[in-house]
Coordinates of C-alpha atoms and ligand atoms in Angstrom, one line a residue:
M1 CA -78.9 -29.6 -36.0
N2 CA -82.5 -31.0 -34.6
N3 CA -83.6 -34.3 -35.5
Y4 CA -85.3 -33.4 -38.7
E5 CA -82.5 -31.4 -40.1
I6 CA -80.1 -34.4 -39.6
A7 CA -82.3 -36.9 -41.6
K8 CA -83.0 -34.5 -44.4
A9 CA -79.0 -34.2 -44.8
Q10 CA -79.2 -38.3 -44.6
F11 CA -82.1 -38.6 -47.6
S12 CA -80.3 -35.5 -49.5
D13 CA -76.6 -37.7 -50.0
W14 CA -79.3 -40.0 -51.8
A15 CA -80.1 -36.8 -53.8
I16 CA -84.0 -36.9 -52.2
D17 CA -85.8 -33.6 -51.3
T18 CA -87.6 -34.4 -48.0
E19 CA -89.4 -30.6 -48.6
E20 CA -90.5 -31.3 -51.6
A21 CA -92.0 -34.9 -50.5
I22 CA -93.6 -33.0 -47.4
N23 CA -95.2 -30.8 -49.9
T24 CA -96.4 -33.6 -52.1
L25 CA -98.1 -35.2 -49.2
K26 CA -99.7 -32.0 -47.8
K27 CA -101.9 -31.9 -51.4
I28 CA -103.0 -35.7 -51.0
T29 CA -106.0 -36.3 -50.3
I30 CA -108.1 -39.4 -48.6
S31 CA -111.5 -40.2 -49.3
M32 CA -112.3 -41.7 -45.9
H33 CA -115.2 -44.3 -45.7
C34 CA -118.1 -43.6 -43.4
W35 CA -118.8 -47.1 -42.7
Q36 CA -115.8 -47.6 -40.2
G37 CA -117.7 -45.5 -37.7
D38 CA -121.2 -47.6 -37.3
D39 CA -119.9 -51.2 -38.5
V40 CA -122.0 -50.5 -42.0
V41 CA -124.9 -50.5 -40.2
G42 CA -126.2 -47.2 -41.6
F43 CA -129.2 -45.0 -40.5
E44 CA -132.6 -45.7 -42.2
Q45 CA -133.4 -48.9 -39.7
K46 CA -131.5 -48.7 -36.0
T47 CA -130.9 -52.5 -36.0
G48 CA -130.0 -52.7 -39.5
T49 CA -127.6 -55.7 -41.2
S50 CA -125.3 -54.8 -43.7
G51 CA -125.5 -57.7 -46.1
G52 CA -124.2 -58.6 -49.0
G53 CA -121.4 -60.1 -47.9
I54 CA -120.1 -57.5 -45.9
Q55 CA -119.2 -58.3 -42.4
A56 CA -117.9 -56.5 -39.8
T57 CA -117.1 -58.7 -36.8
G58 CA -117.0 -57.4 -33.4
N59 CA -118.7 -55.7 -30.4
H60 CA -116.2 -52.8 -29.2
P61 CA -118.1 -50.3 -27.7
G62 CA -118.9 -46.7 -28.8
R63 CA -120.7 -47.3 -31.9
A64 CA -122.0 -44.5 -33.6
S65 CA -125.8 -44.7 -34.0
T66 CA -126.6 -41.4 -35.2
P67 CA -125.7 -39.3 -37.7
E68 CA -124.7 -36.5 -35.0
E69 CA -122.5 -39.0 -33.3
L70 CA -121.0 -40.4 -36.5
R71 CA -120.1 -36.2 -37.7
A72 CA -118.6 -36.0 -33.5
D73 CA -116.4 -39.2 -34.4
L74 CA -115.1 -38.0 -38.0
D75 CA -114.9 -34.4 -36.6
F76 CA -112.5 -36.0 -33.9
S77 CA -110.6 -37.8 -36.4
Y78 CA -110.2 -35.3 -38.7
S79 CA -108.5 -33.4 -36.2
I80 CA -105.6 -35.9 -35.5
I81 CA -105.2 -36.6 -39.1
P82 CA -102.7 -34.5 -40.7
G83 CA -104.0 -32.6 -44.2
K84 CA -107.3 -31.9 -45.5
H85 CA -109.4 -35.1 -46.5
R86 CA -112.9 -36.3 -48.0
L87 CA -116.0 -38.3 -46.9
N88 CA -117.3 -41.3 -48.6
L89 CA -120.9 -41.0 -47.8
H90 CA -123.4 -44.1 -48.7
A91 CA -126.7 -43.7 -49.7
M92 CA -128.0 -45.8 -46.2
Y93 CA -126.7 -42.8 -44.2
M94 CA -129.5 -40.5 -45.0
D95 CA -129.6 -38.0 -42.0
T96 CA -133.6 -37.1 -42.0
E97 CA -137.0 -37.6 -40.2
D98 CA -138.3 -38.7 -43.2
T99 CA -138.2 -42.6 -44.0
P100 CA -137.8 -42.6 -47.8
D101 CA -137.1 -46.2 -49.5
R102 CA -134.1 -46.4 -51.6
D103 CA -136.2 -45.5 -55.0
E104 CA -137.4 -42.2 -52.9
I105 CA -134.1 -40.7 -51.7
E106 CA -133.7 -37.1 -52.3
F107 CA -130.6 -34.5 -52.1
K108 CA -132.6 -33.1 -49.2
H109 CA -132.3 -36.2 -46.7
F110 CA -128.4 -35.6 -47.0
E111 CA -128.4 -32.0 -46.7
P112 CA -127.1 -31.8 -43.0
W113 CA -124.1 -34.0 -44.6
V114 CA -123.3 -31.3 -47.2
D115 CA -124.0 -28.3 -44.3
W116 CA -122.0 -30.2 -42.0
A117 CA -119.0 -30.6 -45.2
K118 CA -119.3 -26.9 -45.8
E119 CA -118.5 -25.7 -42.6
K120 CA -115.4 -27.9 -42.4
N121 CA -114.4 -26.9 -45.9
I122 CA -114.4 -30.9 -47.0
G123 CA -115.2 -32.7 -50.1
L124 CA -118.1 -35.5 -50.3
D125 CA -117.9 -38.7 -52.1
F126 CA -121.4 -40.6 -52.5
N127 CA -122.5 -44.2 -53.2
P128 CA -125.5 -46.0 -53.9
T129 CA -126.6 -48.7 -51.5
F130 CA -127.1 -51.7 -53.0
F131 CA -127.5 -54.2 -50.2
G132 CA -128.7 -54.3 -46.7
H133 CA -132.3 -54.4 -48.2
A134 CA -135.3 -56.6 -48.4
K135 CA -135.1 -56.4 -52.2
A136 CA -131.2 -57.5 -52.0
D137 CA -131.9 -60.4 -50.1
D138 CA -131.1 -63.2 -52.9
N139 CA -127.9 -61.0 -53.5
L140 CA -129.4 -60.1 -56.7
T141 CA -130.0 -56.3 -57.6
L142 CA -129.3 -54.8 -60.9
S143 CA -129.2 -58.2 -62.8
H144 CA -132.1 -59.6 -61.3
P145 CA -134.2 -61.6 -63.5
D146 CA -137.1 -59.5 -62.2
K147 CA -137.7 -56.5 -64.1
G148 CA -139.7 -54.9 -61.0
I149 CA -136.6 -55.7 -59.0
R150 CA -134.2 -54.3 -61.3
D151 CA -136.2 -51.3 -62.1
F152 CA -136.3 -50.3 -58.3
W153 CA -132.4 -50.3 -58.3
I154 CA -132.3 -48.9 -61.5
E155 CA -134.2 -45.9 -59.5
H156 CA -132.0 -45.9 -56.6
G157 CA -129.3 -45.5 -58.6
K158 CA -130.2 -42.2 -60.8
R159 CA -131.3 -40.6 -57.8
T160 CA -127.9 -41.3 -56.0
R161 CA -126.3 -39.5 -59.3
E162 CA -128.1 -36.6 -58.8
I163 CA -127.9 -36.1 -55.3
A164 CA -123.9 -36.9 -55.7
A165 CA -124.1 -33.9 -58.8
K166 CA -126.2 -31.7 -56.4
I167 CA -123.4 -32.3 -53.5
G168 CA -120.6 -31.5 -55.7
E169 CA -122.2 -28.9 -57.1
E170 CA -122.7 -27.2 -53.7
L171 CA -119.3 -28.1 -52.3
G172 CA -117.5 -27.3 -55.6
S173 CA -115.7 -30.1 -56.1
A174 CA -116.4 -33.4 -58.0
C175 CA -118.8 -35.9 -56.3
I176 CA -117.5 -39.4 -57.1
N177 CA -120.5 -41.7 -57.1
N178 CA -119.1 -45.5 -56.7
I179 CA -121.6 -48.3 -57.7
W180 CA -120.8 -51.4 -56.4
V181 CA -123.6 -54.5 -56.1
P182 CA -123.4 -57.5 -54.7
D183 CA -124.9 -59.6 -57.4
G184 CA -123.6 -63.3 -57.5
Y185 CA -124.4 -67.1 -57.2
K186 CA -124.0 -69.2 -54.3
D187 CA -123.2 -72.1 -56.4
Y188 CA -122.7 -72.7 -60.2
P189 CA -125.2 -70.8 -62.3
I190 CA -126.3 -72.3 -65.7
D191 CA -126.6 -69.2 -67.6
R192 CA -123.9 -66.5 -67.2
I193 CA -124.4 -64.6 -69.6
S194 CA -128.0 -63.3 -69.2
P195 CA -127.2 -61.9 -65.8
R196 CA -124.6 -59.7 -67.4
K197 CA -126.4 -58.5 -70.2
R198 CA -129.2 -57.3 -67.4
L199 CA -126.1 -55.6 -65.4
E200 CA -125.0 -54.1 -68.1
E201 CA -128.6 -52.7 -69.5
S202 CA -129.2 -51.5 -65.8
L203 CA -125.8 -49.7 -65.5
D204 CA -126.7 -48.2 -69.2
Q205 CA -130.0 -47.1 -68.0
M206 CA -128.9 -46.1 -65.1
L207 CA -125.9 -43.9 -66.2
S208 CA -128.2 -42.5 -69.3
Q209 CA -128.5 -39.0 -68.0
K210 CA -125.7 -36.8 -68.5
L211 CA -124.4 -35.1 -65.7
D212 CA -121.4 -32.3 -65.5
S213 CA -118.4 -34.3 -64.4
T214 CA -117.1 -31.2 -62.8
K215 CA -120.0 -31.8 -60.2
M216 CA -120.3 -35.6 -60.4
R217 CA -118.6 -38.5 -61.7
D218 CA -119.1 -42.2 -62.0
A219 CA -117.1 -45.1 -61.2
V220 CA -117.7 -49.1 -60.8
E221 CA -116.4 -51.5 -58.5
C222 CA -115.8 -55.0 -59.3
K223 CA -115.3 -58.3 -57.3
L224 CA -114.4 -61.9 -57.5
F225 CA -116.3 -63.2 -54.9
G226 CA -117.8 -62.5 -51.5
I227 CA -119.6 -65.0 -48.8
G228 CA -122.7 -66.4 -50.1
V229 CA -121.8 -65.6 -54.1
E230 CA -119.0 -68.1 -53.9
A231 CA -119.5 -69.8 -57.4
M232 CA -119.8 -66.3 -59.4
T233 CA -120.3 -62.5 -59.1
V234 CA -121.6 -60.6 -62.4
G235 CA -119.8 -57.6 -61.9
S236 CA -116.2 -59.2 -62.1
H237 CA -112.8 -57.4 -63.0
E238 CA -113.4 -58.4 -66.9
F239 CA -116.8 -57.3 -66.5
Y240 CA -116.1 -53.6 -65.2
M241 CA -112.7 -53.2 -66.8
G242 CA -114.9 -53.6 -70.0
Y243 CA -117.4 -51.5 -68.9
S244 CA -115.4 -48.7 -68.0
I245 CA -113.5 -48.6 -70.8
R246 CA -116.1 -48.5 -73.0
N247 CA -118.3 -45.8 -71.2
G248 CA -115.3 -44.0 -69.8
T249 CA -116.6 -44.3 -66.2
I250 CA -114.0 -44.3 -63.5
L251 CA -112.7 -47.7 -62.4
C252 CA -112.4 -48.8 -59.0
L253 CA -109.8 -51.3 -57.3
D254 CA -110.8 -52.8 -54.1
M255 CA -107.6 -54.3 -53.0
G256 CA -109.9 -57.3 -51.3
H257 CA -111.7 -57.8 -54.6
F258 CA -109.0 -60.1 -56.0
H259 CA -107.6 -63.8 -55.7
P260 CA -105.3 -63.3 -52.4
T261 CA -102.1 -63.8 -54.1
E262 CA -103.1 -61.1 -56.8
N263 CA -100.9 -57.9 -56.5
V264 CA -103.7 -55.3 -56.7
A265 CA -100.6 -52.6 -57.0
D266 CA -99.3 -54.3 -60.3
K267 CA -103.0 -53.6 -61.7
L268 CA -102.8 -49.8 -61.7
S269 CA -100.1 -48.8 -64.8
A270 CA -102.0 -51.8 -66.8
V271 CA -105.9 -50.4 -66.3
A272 CA -104.4 -47.2 -66.7
L273 CA -103.4 -47.0 -70.1
S274 CA -107.2 -47.5 -71.0
V275 CA -108.9 -45.9 -68.7
D276 CA -108.5 -42.6 -67.4
E277 CA -109.1 -42.1 -63.5
M278 CA -109.0 -45.2 -61.2
L279 CA -110.5 -45.2 -57.7
L280 CA -108.9 -47.0 -55.1
H281 CA -110.2 -48.7 -52.1
V282 CA -107.7 -49.6 -50.2
S283 CA -108.1 -52.2 -47.7
R284 CA -106.6 -55.6 -46.4
P285 CA -108.1 -58.9 -47.0
M286 CA -107.0 -61.5 -44.9
R287 CA -107.5 -65.3 -46.2
W288 CA -111.3 -63.4 -47.6
D289 CA -112.7 -60.0 -48.7
S290 CA -111.8 -59.2 -44.7
D291 CA -111.5 -55.5 -44.6
H292 CA -109.0 -55.4 -41.7
V293 CA -107.9 -52.0 -41.1
I294 CA -104.9 -50.9 -43.3
L295 CA -101.3 -51.7 -41.7
Q296 CA -97.9 -50.5 -43.3
S297 CA -97.7 -53.9 -44.9
D298 CA -95.8 -54.5 -48.0
E299 CA -99.2 -54.3 -50.2
I300 CA -99.9 -51.0 -49.0
L301 CA -96.6 -49.7 -49.6
M302 CA -96.7 -51.4 -53.0
I303 CA -99.8 -49.4 -54.0
A304 CA -98.2 -46.2 -52.7
Q305 CA -94.9 -46.5 -54.6
E306 CA -96.8 -47.4 -57.8
L307 CA -99.3 -44.2 -57.4
V308 CA -95.8 -42.3 -57.0
T309 CA -93.4 -44.4 -59.4
S310 CA -96.2 -44.8 -62.3
G311 CA -97.0 -40.8 -62.4
L312 CA -100.6 -41.8 -61.2
L313 CA -101.6 -39.8 -58.0
G314 CA -103.2 -37.2 -60.6
R315 CA -105.5 -39.5 -61.9
T316 CA -106.1 -41.7 -58.9
H317 CA -108.7 -41.0 -56.4
I318 CA -107.6 -42.7 -53.0
G319 CA -110.8 -43.8 -51.2
L320 CA -110.3 -46.3 -47.7
D321 CA -112.7 -49.5 -47.4
F322 CA -112.0 -51.4 -43.9
F323 CA -114.2 -51.6 -41.3
D324 CA -113.4 -53.6 -37.8
A325 CA -115.4 -53.6 -35.1
T326 CA -113.3 -55.2 -32.2
I327 CA -111.1 -52.3 -31.8
S328 CA -111.8 -48.7 -31.2
R329 CA -113.5 -46.9 -34.3
T330 CA -111.8 -43.9 -34.4
A331 CA -109.0 -45.0 -33.6
A332 CA -109.3 -47.6 -36.9
W333 CA -109.9 -44.7 -38.8
V334 CA -107.2 -42.3 -37.6
I335 CA -104.3 -45.0 -37.8
G336 CA -105.5 -46.5 -40.9
T337 CA -105.6 -43.2 -42.9
R338 CA -102.4 -42.2 -41.5
N339 CA -100.9 -45.3 -42.6
M340 CA -101.9 -44.6 -46.2
Q341 CA -100.2 -41.4 -46.0
K342 CA -97.2 -42.7 -44.1
S343 CA -97.2 -45.1 -46.8
L344 CA -97.1 -42.6 -49.8
L345 CA -94.4 -40.5 -47.9
R346 CA -91.8 -43.7 -47.9
A347 CA -93.0 -43.7 -52.0
L348 CA -92.2 -40.3 -52.3
L349 CA -88.7 -40.3 -50.4
L350 CA -87.6 -43.2 -52.9
P351 CA -84.7 -42.3 -54.8
L352 CA -86.9 -43.2 -58.1
N353 CA -84.2 -41.8 -60.8
Q354 CA -81.4 -43.7 -59.4
L355 CA -83.5 -47.2 -58.8
K356 CA -85.0 -46.8 -62.8
S357 CA -81.7 -46.0 -64.1
A358 CA -80.1 -49.1 -62.9
E359 CA -83.3 -51.3 -63.7
N360 CA -83.2 -49.9 -67.1
K361 CA -79.3 -50.9 -67.4
L362 CA -80.6 -54.3 -66.0
D363 CA -78.7 -53.6 -63.2
F364 CA -80.9 -55.6 -60.9
T365 CA -78.0 -55.9 -58.2
T366 CA -77.9 -52.4 -57.4
R367 CA -82.1 -51.4 -57.7
F368 CA -82.0 -54.5 -54.7
M369 CA -79.1 -53.4 -52.9
M370 CA -80.5 -49.6 -53.0
T371 CA -84.1 -50.6 -51.9
E372 CA -83.2 -52.8 -49.0
E373 CA -80.4 -50.3 -47.9
F374 CA -83.0 -47.4 -48.1
K375 CA -85.3 -48.9 -45.8
D376 CA -83.1 -48.0 -42.7
L377 CA -83.5 -44.4 -43.5
P378 CA -85.3 -42.2 -40.7
F379 CA -88.2 -42.0 -42.6
G380 CA -90.3 -41.7 -39.1
T381 CA -88.1 -38.7 -38.6
I382 CA -89.5 -36.8 -41.7
W383 CA -93.2 -38.0 -40.9
N384 CA -93.2 -36.3 -37.1
E385 CA -91.6 -33.2 -38.8
F386 CA -94.9 -33.4 -41.1
C387 CA -97.5 -34.2 -38.4
K388 CA -95.7 -31.2 -36.4
R389 CA -96.3 -28.9 -39.6
M390 CA -100.1 -29.9 -39.5
N391 CA -100.6 -29.6 -35.9
V392 CA -101.2 -33.0 -35.2
P393 CA -99.7 -35.2 -32.6
T394 CA -97.9 -38.6 -32.9
G395 CA -96.4 -40.9 -30.9
L396 CA -97.1 -40.8 -27.2
G397 CA -99.4 -37.9 -27.6
L398 CA -101.2 -39.8 -30.4
L399 CA -101.9 -42.5 -28.5
K400 CA -103.6 -40.3 -25.4
E401 CA -105.4 -38.5 -27.4
L402 CA -107.4 -41.5 -29.1
D403 CA -107.8 -43.6 -26.1
N404 CA -109.4 -40.6 -24.2
Y405 CA -111.8 -40.1 -27.1
K406 CA -112.4 -43.9 -26.9
N407 CA -113.3 -43.9 -23.3
K408 CA -115.5 -41.1 -23.9
V409 CA -117.4 -42.7 -26.7
A410 CA -117.4 -46.2 -24.5
L411 CA -120.3 -44.3 -22.5
R412 CA -123.0 -44.2 -25.2
S413 CA -125.9 -46.6 -24.8
Ligands
RNT501 C1 -118.2 -54.5 -50.8 C2 -117.2 -53.3 -51.3 C3 -117.9 -52.1 -51.3 C4 -118.4 -51.8 -49.6 C5 -119.1 -50.3 -49.4 C6 -119.7 -50.3 -48.4 O1 -117.3 -55.4 -50.8 O2 -116.0 -53.4 -51.7 O3 -117.1 -51.0 -52.0 O4 -117.7 -52.2 -48.6 O5 -119.8 -50.1 -50.3
ZN502 ZN1 -115.2 -51.3 -51.8

């Protein structure tokens, strides 16, 4: 018997079918965020700053500074991540010689991305970019008191929806257009309801055009606070939860957008009773929304477990949202995405029926003994088998590939 067969037998003692877990994992698509590859700069202005309270820190060599470089880094990363995944593109990553302002963007400015996605047979998701722009310098966009500024951003948002629909049509897979705005105040506002009413009105206008849900879907992303908007965020969790329930949009939960002691995994089953679909921005906040690369930490394991135990895999879109510029950016993508997959695999290998039955009998001792004993089972062997079948390296082989690529891109000027 080889290692896998031994491990398979060990899991089967607990009535767990490792083949079934591997097959389920194969089908789970993760939307990888383009902005890990270039520190959230984009291709509109070569020296841009992300702004809006989003901060990539570090100065590791090899930042992708052109769409070609970013695609090369993505090609490499996808080649060593098992399975088929998606790319989550932000509007500021346009690939064009033109210099359209945000309220002038069109599908043609993103066509090279779509051609690339077709060639690689991957799906694309999309995002309007409401930051890193002179008209967002006050951290007010869709809720700005000035109608002219609001209208500018509404037009941007409308265009991204149309672009997303065209992307979805071209690729034959619905493109999720996720809306996040930085809007908020550094110090206590006197009037909290007017900006929220303005944000709601702007969103209503932006989303007024009915578009085919097989081509594009709208998502809205809440946030508790950001650097520079400590006192109040207009698009808070309550704001967007209400908005998504009333308007039937997807609700995006970013793991960095809550109080550090809140358990984001716990929110999924609760919101799932009121919204049809969820989008996750899987991230790792450290003391604030710092967007560290995800580890196989308790928080990530709990998110994965929740998707499996609550049966929410079918209506949750898994997106990643982290950026670290102190390490190889491709290593961050690859290890981070694989960590999400590993966490899902661990969840898929849980003895769910036994655990649920113990819990229902209020036999918390059995539940406790089982979850803790279970941690010693050979998950790594199942993961290695999965990677072997998907033709991607593990262990030292993986490190060598990551290292070679890191050294190659370090020569970029
Ligand atoms: C910001 C949000 C948002 C961004 C991306 C780049 O706090 O998390 O999702 O990270 O849109
Ligand atoms: Zn996010």
